[in-house]
Short mmCIF file of C-alpha atoms in Angstrom, two decimals:
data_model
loop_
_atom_site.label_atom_id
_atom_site.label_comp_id
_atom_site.label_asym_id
_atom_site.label_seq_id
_atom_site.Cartn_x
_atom_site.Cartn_y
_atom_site.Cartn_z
CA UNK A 1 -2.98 -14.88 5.60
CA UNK A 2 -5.22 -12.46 6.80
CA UNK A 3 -8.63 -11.37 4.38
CA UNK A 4 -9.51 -8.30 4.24
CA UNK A 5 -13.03 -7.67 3.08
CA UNK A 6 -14.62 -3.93 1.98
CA UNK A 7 -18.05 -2.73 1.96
CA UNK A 8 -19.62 -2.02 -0.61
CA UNK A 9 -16.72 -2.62 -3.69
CA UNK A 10 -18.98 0.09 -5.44
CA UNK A 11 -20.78 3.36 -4.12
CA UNK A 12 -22.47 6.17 -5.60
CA UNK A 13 -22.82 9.24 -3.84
CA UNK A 14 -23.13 13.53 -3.98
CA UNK A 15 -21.12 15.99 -3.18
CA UNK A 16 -22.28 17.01 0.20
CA UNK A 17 -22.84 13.65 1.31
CA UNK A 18 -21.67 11.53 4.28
CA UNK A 19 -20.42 8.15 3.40
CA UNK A 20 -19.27 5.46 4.85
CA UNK A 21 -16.77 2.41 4.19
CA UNK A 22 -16.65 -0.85 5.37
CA UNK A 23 -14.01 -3.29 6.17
CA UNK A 24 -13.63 -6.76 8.34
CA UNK A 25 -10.50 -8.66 9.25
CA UNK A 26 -10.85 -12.54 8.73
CA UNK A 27 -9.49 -12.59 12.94
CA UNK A 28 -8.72 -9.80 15.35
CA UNK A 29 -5.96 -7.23 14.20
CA UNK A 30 -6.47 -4.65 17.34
CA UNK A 31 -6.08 -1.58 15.63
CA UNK A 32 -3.44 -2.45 12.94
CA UNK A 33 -5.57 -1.02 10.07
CA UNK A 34 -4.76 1.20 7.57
CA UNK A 35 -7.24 3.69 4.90
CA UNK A 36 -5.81 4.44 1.25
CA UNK A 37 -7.16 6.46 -1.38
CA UNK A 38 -6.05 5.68 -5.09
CA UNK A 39 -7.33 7.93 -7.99
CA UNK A 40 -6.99 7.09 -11.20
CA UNK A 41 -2.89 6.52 -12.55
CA UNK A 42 -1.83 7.40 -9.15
CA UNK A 43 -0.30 5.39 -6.60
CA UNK A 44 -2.10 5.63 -2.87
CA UNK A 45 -2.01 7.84 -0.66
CA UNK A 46 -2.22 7.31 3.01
CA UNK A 47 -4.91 8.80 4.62
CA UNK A 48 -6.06 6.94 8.11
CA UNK A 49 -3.13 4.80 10.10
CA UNK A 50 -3.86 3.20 13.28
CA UNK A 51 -7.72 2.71 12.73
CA UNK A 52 -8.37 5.96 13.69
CA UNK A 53 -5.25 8.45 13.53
CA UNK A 54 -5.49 11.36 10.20
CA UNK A 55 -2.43 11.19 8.52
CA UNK A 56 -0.28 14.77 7.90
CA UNK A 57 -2.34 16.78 5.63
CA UNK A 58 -5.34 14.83 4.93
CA UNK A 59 -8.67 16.66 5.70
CA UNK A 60 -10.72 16.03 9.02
CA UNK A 61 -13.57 15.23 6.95
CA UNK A 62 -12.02 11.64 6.65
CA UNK A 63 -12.52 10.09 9.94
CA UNK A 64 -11.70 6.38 10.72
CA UNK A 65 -13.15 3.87 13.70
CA UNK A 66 -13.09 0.35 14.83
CA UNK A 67 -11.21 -2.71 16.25
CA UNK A 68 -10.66 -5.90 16.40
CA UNK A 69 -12.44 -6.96 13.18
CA UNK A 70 -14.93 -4.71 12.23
CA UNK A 71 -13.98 -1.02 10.91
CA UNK A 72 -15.13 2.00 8.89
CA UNK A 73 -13.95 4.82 6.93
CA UNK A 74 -16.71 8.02 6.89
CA UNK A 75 -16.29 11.04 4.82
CA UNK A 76 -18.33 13.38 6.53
CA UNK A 77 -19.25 15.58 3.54
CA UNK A 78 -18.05 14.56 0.43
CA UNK A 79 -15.70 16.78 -1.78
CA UNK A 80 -15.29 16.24 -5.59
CA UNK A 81 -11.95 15.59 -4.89
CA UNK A 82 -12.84 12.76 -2.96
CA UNK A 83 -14.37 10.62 -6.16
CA UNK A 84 -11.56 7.42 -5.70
CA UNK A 85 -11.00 4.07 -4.82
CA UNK A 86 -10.62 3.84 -1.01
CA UNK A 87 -8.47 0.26 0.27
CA UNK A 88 -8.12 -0.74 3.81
CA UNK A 89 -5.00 -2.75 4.72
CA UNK A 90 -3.83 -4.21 7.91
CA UNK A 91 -0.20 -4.68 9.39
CA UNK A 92 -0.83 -7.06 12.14
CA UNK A 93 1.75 -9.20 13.31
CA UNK A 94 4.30 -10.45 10.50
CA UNK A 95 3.64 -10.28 7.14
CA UNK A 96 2.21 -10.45 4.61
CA UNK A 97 0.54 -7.35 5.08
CA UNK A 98 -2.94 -7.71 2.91
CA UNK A 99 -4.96 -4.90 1.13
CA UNK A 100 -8.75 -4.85 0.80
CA UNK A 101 -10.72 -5.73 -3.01
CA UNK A 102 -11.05 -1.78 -2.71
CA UNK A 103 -14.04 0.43 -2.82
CA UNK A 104 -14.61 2.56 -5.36
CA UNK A 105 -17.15 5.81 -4.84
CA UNK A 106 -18.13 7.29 -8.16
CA UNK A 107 -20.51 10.97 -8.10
CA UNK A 108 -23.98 10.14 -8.45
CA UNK B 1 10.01 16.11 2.06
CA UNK B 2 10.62 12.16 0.79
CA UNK B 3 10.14 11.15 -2.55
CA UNK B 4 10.50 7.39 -4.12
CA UNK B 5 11.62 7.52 -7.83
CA UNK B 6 11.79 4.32 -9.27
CA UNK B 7 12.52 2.87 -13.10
CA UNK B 8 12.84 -0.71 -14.40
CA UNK B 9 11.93 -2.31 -17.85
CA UNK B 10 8.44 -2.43 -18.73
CA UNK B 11 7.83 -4.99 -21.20
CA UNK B 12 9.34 -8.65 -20.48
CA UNK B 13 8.69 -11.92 -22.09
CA UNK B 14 7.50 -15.17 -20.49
CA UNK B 15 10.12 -16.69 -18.09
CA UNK B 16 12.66 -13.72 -18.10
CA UNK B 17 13.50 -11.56 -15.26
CA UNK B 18 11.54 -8.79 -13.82
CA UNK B 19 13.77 -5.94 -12.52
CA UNK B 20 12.82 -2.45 -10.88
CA UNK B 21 14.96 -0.06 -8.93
CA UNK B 22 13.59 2.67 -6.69
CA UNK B 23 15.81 5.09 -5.20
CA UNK B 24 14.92 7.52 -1.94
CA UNK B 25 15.53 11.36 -1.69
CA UNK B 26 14.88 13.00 1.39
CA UNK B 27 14.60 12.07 4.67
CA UNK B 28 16.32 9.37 6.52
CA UNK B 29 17.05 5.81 4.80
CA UNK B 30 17.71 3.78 7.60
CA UNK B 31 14.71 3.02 10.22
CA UNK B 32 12.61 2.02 7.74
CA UNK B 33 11.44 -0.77 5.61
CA UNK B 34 11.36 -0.76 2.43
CA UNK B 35 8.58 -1.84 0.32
CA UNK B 36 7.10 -3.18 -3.06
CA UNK B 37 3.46 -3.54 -4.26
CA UNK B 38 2.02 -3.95 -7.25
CA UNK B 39 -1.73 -3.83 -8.60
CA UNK B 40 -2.81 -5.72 -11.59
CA UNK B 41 -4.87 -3.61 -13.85
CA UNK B 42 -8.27 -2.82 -13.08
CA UNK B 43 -7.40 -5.04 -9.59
CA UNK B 44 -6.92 -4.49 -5.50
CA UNK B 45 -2.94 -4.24 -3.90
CA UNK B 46 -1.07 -6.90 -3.52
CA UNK B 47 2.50 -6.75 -0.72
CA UNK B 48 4.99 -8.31 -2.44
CA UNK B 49 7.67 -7.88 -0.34
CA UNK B 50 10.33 -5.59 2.24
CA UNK B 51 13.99 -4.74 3.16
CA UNK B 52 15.42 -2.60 5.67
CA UNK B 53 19.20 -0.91 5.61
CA UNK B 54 20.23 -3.80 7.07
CA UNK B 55 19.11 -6.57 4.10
CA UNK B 56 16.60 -7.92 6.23
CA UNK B 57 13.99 -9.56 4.05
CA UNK B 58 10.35 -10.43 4.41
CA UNK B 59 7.77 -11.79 1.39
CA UNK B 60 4.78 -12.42 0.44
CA UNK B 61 4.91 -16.46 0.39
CA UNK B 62 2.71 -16.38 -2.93
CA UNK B 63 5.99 -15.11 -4.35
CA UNK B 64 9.03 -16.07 -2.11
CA UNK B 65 10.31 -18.98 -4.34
CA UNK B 66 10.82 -16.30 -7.22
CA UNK B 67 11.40 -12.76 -5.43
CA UNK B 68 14.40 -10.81 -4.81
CA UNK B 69 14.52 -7.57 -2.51
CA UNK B 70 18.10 -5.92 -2.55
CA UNK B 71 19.29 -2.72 -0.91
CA UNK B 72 22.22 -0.42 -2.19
CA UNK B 73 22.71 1.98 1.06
CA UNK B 74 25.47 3.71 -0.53
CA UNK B 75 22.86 5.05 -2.64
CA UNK B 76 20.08 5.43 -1.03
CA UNK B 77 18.65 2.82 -3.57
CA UNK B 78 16.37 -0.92 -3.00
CA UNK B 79 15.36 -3.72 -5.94
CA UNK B 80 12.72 -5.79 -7.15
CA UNK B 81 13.72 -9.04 -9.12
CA UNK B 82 11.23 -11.28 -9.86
CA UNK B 83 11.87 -14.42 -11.66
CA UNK B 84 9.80 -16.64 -14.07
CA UNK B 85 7.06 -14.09 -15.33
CA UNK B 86 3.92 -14.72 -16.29
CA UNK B 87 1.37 -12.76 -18.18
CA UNK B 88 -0.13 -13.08 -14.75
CA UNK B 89 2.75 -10.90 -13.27
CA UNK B 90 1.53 -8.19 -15.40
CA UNK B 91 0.92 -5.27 -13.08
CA UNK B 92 1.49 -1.34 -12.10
CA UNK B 93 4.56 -1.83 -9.31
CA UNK B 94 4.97 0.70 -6.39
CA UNK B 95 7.67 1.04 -4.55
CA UNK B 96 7.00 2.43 -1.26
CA UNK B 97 8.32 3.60 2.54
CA UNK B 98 7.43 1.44 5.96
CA UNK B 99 6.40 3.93 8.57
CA UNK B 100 5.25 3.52 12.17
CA UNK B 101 4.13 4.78 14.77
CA UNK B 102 4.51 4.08 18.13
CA UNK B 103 1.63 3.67 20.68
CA UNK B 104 1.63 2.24 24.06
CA UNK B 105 5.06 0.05 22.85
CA UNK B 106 3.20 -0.93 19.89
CA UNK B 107 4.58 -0.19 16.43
CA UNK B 108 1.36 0.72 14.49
CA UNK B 109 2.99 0.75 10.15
CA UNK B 110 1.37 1.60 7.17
CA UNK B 111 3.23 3.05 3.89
CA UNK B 112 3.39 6.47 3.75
CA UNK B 113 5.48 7.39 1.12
CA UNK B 114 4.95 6.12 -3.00
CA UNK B 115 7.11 5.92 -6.21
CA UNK B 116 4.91 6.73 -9.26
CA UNK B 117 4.64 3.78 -9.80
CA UNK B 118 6.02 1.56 -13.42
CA UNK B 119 3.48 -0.67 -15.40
CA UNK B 120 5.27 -3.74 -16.18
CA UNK B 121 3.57 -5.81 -19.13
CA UNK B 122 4.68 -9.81 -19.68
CA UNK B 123 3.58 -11.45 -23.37
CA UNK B 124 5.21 -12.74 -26.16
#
């Protein structure tokens, strides 16, 4: 299976700020990478698909980059709506499809 | 606009039967796969498995020997079984919708759509 490893698993951070989220494939998966935000009781919600393309609706202050192995997820300026647990999760090739640990940003 | 409801019995004993049904309003039901997940508490995602309108299967291989995707297309409807639980089994399930998009002939998927998600517990 492929592992899929986050940066940092924790964050603290202000409204206002930029931020920035981490996550490397165990081997190549082009651009097959996926960005999730999960609050609290809720299931996730898809925000970045593609490594790079918004989803429908989500704010342009989310903003996702990479390839290959190496990707990030930046928040540009940091809502209080945005307090959650972010995942990455690629869909290369055939399953199964694997999820990062998560990272979760909590307000400073 | 899609929604996933889904419902299934959320307390089980060791070694009995996990069961969960999630059925799809809106939108198109064929196309797609469909998905579960499930997230222990306090833990990361974890694919457990897919089905498309056609039965087509894939799973996890952690969980093949004792999973069970189903589809009901008359109603719109797929299903979760899953065999021989543990307490380690316990877990929030999702059901959710395989979408893609296509670039250069690629099929780029994610899961776009979610059921609320149902909190099975296993213990005796």
């Amino acid at each position: 299976d492929i592992q899929m490893t986050q940066s940092p698993s924790s964050l603290s951070a202000s409204v206002g700020d930029r931020v920035t989220i981490t996550c490397r494939a165990s081997q190549s998966i082009s651009s097959y990478l996926n960005w999730y935000q999960q609050k609290p009781g809720k299931a996730p919600k898809l925000l970045i698909h593609a490594a790079s393309s918004l989803q429908s609706g989500v704010p342009s202050r989310f903003r996702g980059s990479g390839s290959g192995t190496d990707f990030t997820l930046t928040i540009s300026s940091l809502q209080p709506e945005d307090f959650a647990t972010y995942y990455c999760q690629q869909s290369y090739s055939t399953p199964p499809y694997t999820f990062g640990q998560g990272t979760k940003l909590e307000i400073k | 606009q899609v929604q996933l409801q889904q419902w299934g019995a959320g307390l089980l004993k060791p070694s009995e039967t996990l069961s969960l049904t999630c059925a799809v309003y809106g939108g198109s039901f064929s196309d797609y796969y469909w998905t579960w997940i499930r997230q222990p508490p306090g833990k990361g995602l974890e694919w457990i498995g897919e089905i498309n309108d056609s039965g087509s299967t894939n799973y996890n291989p952690s969980l093949k020997s004792r999973v069970t995707i189903s589809v009901d297309t008359s109603k719109n409807q797929f299903s979760l079984k899953l065999s021989s639980v543990t307490a380690a089994d316990t877990a929030v399930f999702y059901c959710a919708r395989g979408g893609a998009t296509y670039y250069d002939n690629s099929a780029y998927y994610y899961f776009d759509y979610w059921g609320q998600g149902s909190l099975v517990a296993v213990s005796s």
